[in-house]
Amino acid sequence: MTAQHLSPQTQPPPWLIVGLGNPWKLFHGTRHNVGFEMVDAIADAEGISMTMTMTDSDSDTSFKALLGKGFIRNVPVMLAKPQTFMNFSGESVAAIVSHYKIPLEQVLVIFDDLDLPFAKLRLLPKGGHGGHNGMRSIIDHFKGSQDFPRLRIGIGRPQWKLATAYFVLRPFNEEERKELDSVFQRGVEAVRILLLEGISKSATFVNSAQSMS
């Protein structure tokens, strides 16, 4: 269900769901952009359209993001794909959070994680950046606060000697791409549970099921 206008003055603060990645077609489909793809999956599942929103028309606040505004069931949400490049994601996310007065506990950041096996998901209520530069930027722009939930998507590590920077910018192979479909389905359901039933039940859904697999 989409919304034509979601004003910070007339609506309760929405949930902000952020997928991290790099803009430009060059990076489409790469491991580092899997956060973007999860947000696209949520948008498709909930019928929310994503449009480029560089500034807020009423205040000229710079967002530098693709944004989608709507609802998941009766919960107002904003989906965001920062267009600042990964290492500067915090510029976009902090601007959105500040403008819409969104509590940090209602900011879910979705990103790729080298330290998780491929296709594994992990949902946590808070934590550090774990060496991820996009998360590092967001924490810096939140004035050091790490108290916001994050959904990590495992991309694994290369089995051969390969620089990390090169590996994360490689596309998924055909077999991995097929497996990602189920990953995105689980992620969409995890987000629904998070918004409707809370972080504890969503984390149990995500983390416990996979620990038994």
mmCIF file of C-alpha atoms in Angstrom:
data_model
loop_
_atom_site.group_PDB
_atom_site.id
_atom_site.type_symbol
_atom_site.label_atom_id
_atom_site.label_comp_id
_atom_site.label_asym_id
_atom_site.label_seq_id
_atom_site.Cartn_x
_atom_site.Cartn_y
_atom_site.Cartn_z
ATOM 1 C CA MET A 1 0.000 0.000 0.000
ATOM 2 C CA THR A 2 1.569 3.273 -1.075
ATOM 3 C CA ALA A 3 1.169 6.752 0.420
ATOM 4 C CA GLN A 4 1.075 9.956 -1.559
ATOM 5 C CA HIS A 5 2.454 12.098 1.231
ATOM 6 C CA LEU A 6 3.985 11.263 4.576
ATOM 7 C CA SER A 7 4.557 14.484 6.490
ATOM 8 C CA PRO A 8 6.607 14.569 9.674
ATOM 9 C CA GLN A 9 4.073 17.031 11.108
ATOM 10 C CA THR A 10 0.889 14.966 10.496
ATOM 11 C CA GLN A 11 2.016 11.342 10.859
ATOM 12 C CA PRO A 12 3.738 9.369 13.607
ATOM 13 C CA PRO A 13 7.420 8.742 12.873
ATOM 14 C CA PRO A 14 7.720 6.018 10.237
ATOM 15 C CA TRP A 15 10.100 3.116 10.298
ATOM 16 C CA LEU A 16 13.097 3.814 8.087
ATOM 17 C CA ILE A 17 14.415 0.754 6.254
ATOM 18 C CA VAL A 18 17.761 1.451 4.595
ATOM 19 C CA GLY A 19 19.570 -0.786 2.148
ATOM 20 C CA LEU A 20 23.244 -0.004 1.587
ATOM 21 C CA GLY A 21 25.025 -0.098 -1.757
ATOM 22 C CA ASN A 22 26.638 1.953 -4.491
ATOM 23 C CA PRO A 23 24.770 3.870 -7.205
ATOM 24 C CA TRP A 24 25.484 3.543 -10.931
ATOM 25 C CA LYS A 25 24.746 0.615 -13.215
ATOM 26 C CA LEU A 26 28.380 -0.506 -12.889
ATOM 27 C CA PHE A 27 27.670 -1.804 -9.351
ATOM 28 C CA HIS A 28 24.277 -3.374 -10.045
ATOM 29 C CA GLY A 29 24.107 -7.003 -8.947
ATOM 30 C CA THR A 30 27.387 -6.974 -7.014
ATOM 31 C CA ARG A 31 27.821 -8.423 -3.527
ATOM 32 C CA HIS A 32 28.279 -5.008 -1.969
ATOM 33 C CA ASN A 33 24.856 -3.954 -3.301
ATOM 34 C CA VAL A 34 22.811 -6.760 -1.807
ATOM 35 C CA GLY A 35 21.322 -4.283 0.692
ATOM 36 C CA PHE A 36 19.855 -2.339 -2.242
ATOM 37 C CA GLU A 37 18.381 -5.560 -3.598
ATOM 38 C CA MET A 38 16.729 -6.457 -0.297
ATOM 39 C CA VAL A 39 15.048 -3.051 -0.190
ATOM 40 C CA ASP A 40 13.867 -3.576 -3.771
ATOM 41 C CA ALA A 41 12.391 -6.926 -2.707
ATOM 42 C CA ILE A 42 10.531 -5.256 0.175
ATOM 43 C CA ALA A 43 9.259 -2.530 -2.136
ATOM 44 C CA ASP A 44 8.011 -5.090 -4.664
ATOM 45 C CA ALA A 45 6.332 -7.230 -1.991
ATOM 46 C CA GLU A 46 4.538 -4.274 -0.399
ATOM 47 C CA GLY A 47 3.726 -2.301 -3.570
ATOM 48 C CA ILE A 48 5.880 0.682 -2.637
ATOM 49 C CA SER A 49 7.449 2.642 -5.500
ATOM 50 C CA MET A 50 10.995 3.970 -5.202
ATOM 51 C CA THR A 51 11.736 7.424 -6.617
ATOM 52 C CA MET A 52 14.778 9.688 -6.582
ATOM 53 C CA THR A 53 14.447 12.222 -3.762
ATOM 54 C CA MET A 54 17.487 14.469 -3.569
ATOM 55 C CA THR A 55 15.767 17.109 -1.412
ATOM 56 C CA ASP A 56 12.559 17.647 0.558
ATOM 57 C CA SER A 57 10.415 20.051 -1.478
ATOM 58 C CA ASP A 58 9.194 21.920 1.611
ATOM 59 C CA SER A 59 12.474 22.414 3.444
ATOM 60 C CA ASP A 60 15.210 21.848 0.828
ATOM 61 C CA THR A 61 16.723 19.229 3.135
ATOM 62 C CA SER A 62 19.159 17.148 1.091
ATOM 63 C CA PHE A 63 18.423 13.414 1.249
ATOM 64 C CA LYS A 64 20.530 12.112 -1.672
ATOM 65 C CA ALA A 65 18.541 8.884 -1.827
ATOM 66 C CA LEU A 66 16.013 6.800 -3.671
ATOM 67 C CA LEU A 67 13.006 6.812 -1.340
ATOM 68 C CA GLY A 68 9.754 4.894 -1.133
ATOM 69 C CA LYS A 69 6.954 5.878 1.237
ATOM 70 C CA GLY A 70 4.054 3.643 2.221
ATOM 71 C CA PHE A 71 2.793 1.141 4.754
ATOM 72 C CA ILE A 72 3.447 -2.431 5.792
ATOM 73 C CA ARG A 73 0.043 -3.449 7.118
ATOM 74 C CA ASN A 74 -0.847 -0.312 9.113
ATOM 75 C CA VAL A 75 2.744 0.692 9.965
ATOM 76 C CA PRO A 76 4.137 3.723 8.089
ATOM 77 C CA VAL A 77 7.498 3.029 6.474
ATOM 78 C CA MET A 78 10.131 4.728 4.392
ATOM 79 C CA LEU A 79 12.462 2.677 2.228
ATOM 80 C CA ALA A 80 15.791 4.254 1.330
ATOM 81 C CA LYS A 81 18.730 3.514 -0.963
ATOM 82 C CA PRO A 82 21.402 6.178 -0.348
ATOM 83 C CA GLN A 83 22.989 7.497 -3.551
ATOM 84 C CA THR A 84 26.113 8.884 -1.884
ATOM 85 C CA PHE A 85 28.278 5.815 -2.524
ATOM 86 C CA MET A 86 28.764 3.291 0.244
ATOM 87 C CA ASN A 87 31.445 5.057 2.281
ATOM 88 C CA PHE A 88 29.274 8.170 2.705
ATOM 89 C CA SER A 89 25.939 6.480 3.451
ATOM 90 C CA GLY A 90 25.612 8.293 6.762
ATOM 91 C CA GLU A 91 25.141 11.652 5.030
ATOM 92 C CA SER A 92 21.899 10.443 3.483
ATOM 93 C CA VAL A 93 20.601 8.351 6.365
ATOM 94 C CA ALA A 94 21.210 11.006 9.021
ATOM 95 C CA ALA A 95 19.434 13.662 6.934
ATOM 96 C CA ILE A 96 16.328 11.485 6.600
ATOM 97 C CA VAL A 97 16.336 10.547 10.293
ATOM 98 C CA SER A 98 16.717 14.181 11.369
ATOM 99 C CA HIS A 99 14.057 15.561 9.026
ATOM 100 C CA TYR A 100 11.402 12.986 9.890
ATOM 101 C CA LYS A 101 12.381 12.794 13.570
ATOM 102 C CA ILE A 102 12.731 9.024 13.413
ATOM 103 C CA PRO A 103 13.886 7.316 16.629
ATOM 104 C CA LEU A 104 17.048 5.301 16.049
ATOM 105 C CA GLU A 105 15.333 2.135 17.274
ATOM 106 C CA GLN A 106 13.061 2.522 14.214
ATOM 107 C CA VAL A 107 15.958 2.630 11.746
ATOM 108 C CA LEU A 108 16.756 -0.752 10.192
ATOM 109 C CA VAL A 109 19.936 -0.872 8.126
ATOM 110 C CA ILE A 110 20.432 -3.774 5.708
ATOM 111 C CA PHE A 111 23.920 -4.535 4.416
ATOM 112 C CA ASP A 112 26.324 -7.188 3.145
ATOM 113 C CA ASP A 113 28.556 -9.054 5.583
ATOM 114 C CA LEU A 114 31.754 -10.887 4.681
ATOM 115 C CA ASP A 115 31.844 -12.645 8.040
ATOM 116 C CA LEU A 116 28.546 -14.455 7.510
ATOM 117 C CA PRO A 117 28.357 -17.488 5.221
ATOM 118 C CA PHE A 118 26.690 -16.800 1.911
ATOM 119 C CA ALA A 119 22.860 -16.538 2.075
ATOM 120 C CA LYS A 120 22.728 -16.429 5.888
ATOM 121 C CA LEU A 121 20.817 -13.607 7.559
ATOM 122 C CA ARG A 122 21.438 -12.179 11.007
ATOM 123 C CA LEU A 123 19.218 -9.603 12.742
ATOM 124 C CA LEU A 124 20.597 -7.684 15.718
ATOM 125 C CA PRO A 125 19.103 -4.812 17.759
ATOM 126 C CA LYS A 126 22.397 -2.890 17.871
ATOM 127 C CA GLY A 127 26.161 -3.284 17.440
ATOM 128 C CA GLY A 128 29.310 -1.911 15.859
ATOM 129 C CA HIS A 129 30.232 -1.443 12.215
ATOM 130 C CA GLY A 130 32.251 -4.665 11.954
ATOM 131 C CA GLY A 131 34.626 -3.065 9.480
ATOM 132 C CA HIS A 132 31.829 -2.178 7.043
ATOM 133 C CA ASN A 133 32.463 1.344 5.764
ATOM 134 C CA GLY A 134 28.805 2.122 5.089
ATOM 135 C CA MET A 135 27.896 1.228 8.660
ATOM 136 C CA ARG A 136 30.917 3.139 9.924
ATOM 137 C CA SER A 137 29.645 6.255 8.151
ATOM 138 C CA ILE A 138 26.139 5.863 9.582
ATOM 139 C CA ILE A 139 27.399 5.421 13.149
ATOM 140 C CA ASP A 140 29.644 8.473 12.737
ATOM 141 C CA HIS A 141 26.675 10.562 11.540
ATOM 142 C CA PHE A 142 24.595 9.268 14.449
ATOM 143 C CA LYS A 143 27.244 10.832 16.711
ATOM 144 C CA GLY A 144 28.654 7.448 17.648
ATOM 145 C CA SER A 145 25.345 5.793 18.544
ATOM 146 C CA GLN A 146 25.142 2.110 17.619
ATOM 147 C CA ASP A 147 21.647 1.646 19.055
ATOM 148 C CA PHE A 148 19.734 0.843 15.896
ATOM 149 C CA PRO A 149 18.763 -2.546 14.416
ATOM 150 C CA ARG A 150 20.584 -4.056 11.472
ATOM 151 C CA LEU A 151 19.945 -6.973 9.130
ATOM 152 C CA ARG A 152 23.188 -8.521 7.892
ATOM 153 C CA ILE A 153 23.208 -10.533 4.679
ATOM 154 C CA GLY A 154 26.030 -13.030 4.373
ATOM 155 C CA ILE A 155 28.082 -12.843 1.192
ATOM 156 C CA GLY A 156 30.875 -15.109 2.475
ATOM 157 C CA ARG A 157 34.563 -14.781 1.770
ATOM 158 C CA PRO A 158 36.407 -15.922 -1.354
ATOM 159 C CA GLN A 159 37.844 -19.432 -1.277
ATOM 160 C CA TRP A 160 40.894 -18.253 -3.125
ATOM 161 C CA LYS A 161 43.274 -15.408 -2.343
ATOM 162 C CA LEU A 162 41.479 -12.283 -3.475
ATOM 163 C CA ALA A 163 41.464 -8.737 -2.194
ATOM 164 C CA THR A 164 38.296 -7.991 -0.217
ATOM 165 C CA ALA A 165 37.656 -4.767 -2.138
ATOM 166 C CA TYR A 166 37.688 -6.708 -5.393
ATOM 167 C CA PHE A 167 35.533 -9.557 -4.063
ATOM 168 C CA VAL A 168 32.679 -7.381 -2.782
ATOM 169 C CA LEU A 169 32.431 -5.630 -6.165
ATOM 170 C CA ARG A 170 32.083 -8.902 -8.055
ATOM 171 C CA PRO A 171 28.616 -10.058 -9.194
ATOM 172 C CA PHE A 172 26.997 -13.187 -7.806
ATOM 173 C CA ASN A 173 27.273 -16.257 -9.980
ATOM 174 C CA GLU A 174 24.208 -17.976 -11.447
ATOM 175 C CA GLU A 175 23.866 -20.536 -8.666
ATOM 176 C CA GLU A 176 24.187 -17.878 -5.949
ATOM 177 C CA ARG A 177 21.688 -15.659 -7.720
ATOM 178 C CA LYS A 178 19.068 -18.431 -7.566
ATOM 179 C CA GLU A 179 19.651 -18.904 -3.848
ATOM 180 C CA LEU A 180 19.277 -15.178 -3.210
ATOM 181 C CA ASP A 181 15.603 -15.342 -4.156
ATOM 182 C CA SER A 182 14.835 -17.308 -0.976
ATOM 183 C CA VAL A 183 17.109 -15.004 1.030
ATOM 184 C CA PHE A 184 15.064 -12.003 -0.063
ATOM 185 C CA GLN A 185 11.816 -13.797 0.758
ATOM 186 C CA ARG A 186 13.057 -14.499 4.293
ATOM 187 C CA GLY A 187 14.211 -10.918 4.631
ATOM 188 C CA VAL A 188 10.828 -9.535 3.602
ATOM 189 C CA GLU A 189 9.085 -11.732 6.165
ATOM 190 C CA ALA A 190 11.613 -10.722 8.839
ATOM 191 C CA VAL A 191 10.863 -7.048 8.214
ATOM 192 C CA ARG A 192 7.119 -7.654 8.465
ATOM 193 C CA ILE A 193 7.565 -9.428 11.801
ATOM 194 C CA LEU A 194 9.884 -6.675 13.050
ATOM 195 C CA LEU A 195 7.378 -3.911 12.327
ATOM 196 C CA LEU A 196 4.307 -5.790 13.544
ATOM 197 C CA GLU A 197 5.615 -7.904 16.440
ATOM 198 C CA GLY A 198 8.961 -6.416 17.459
ATOM 199 C CA ILE A 199 12.681 -7.063 17.264
ATOM 200 C CA SER A 200 12.710 -10.086 19.570
ATOM 201 C CA LYS A 201 10.267 -12.158 17.512
ATOM 202 C CA SER A 202 11.858 -11.085 14.251
ATOM 203 C CA ALA A 203 15.351 -11.962 15.482
ATOM 204 C CA THR A 204 14.095 -15.369 16.611
ATOM 205 C CA PHE A 205 12.559 -15.955 13.175
ATOM 206 C CA VAL A 206 15.767 -14.984 11.389
ATOM 207 C CA ASN A 207 18.481 -16.286 13.677
ATOM 208 C CA SER A 208 17.041 -19.446 15.232
ATOM 209 C CA ALA A 209 15.775 -20.961 11.992
ATOM 210 C CA GLN A 210 19.182 -20.621 10.370
ATOM 211 C CA SER A 211 21.139 -21.877 13.346
ATOM 212 C CA MET A 212 19.259 -25.156 12.947
ATOM 213 C CA SER A 213 19.861 -25.378 9.205
#
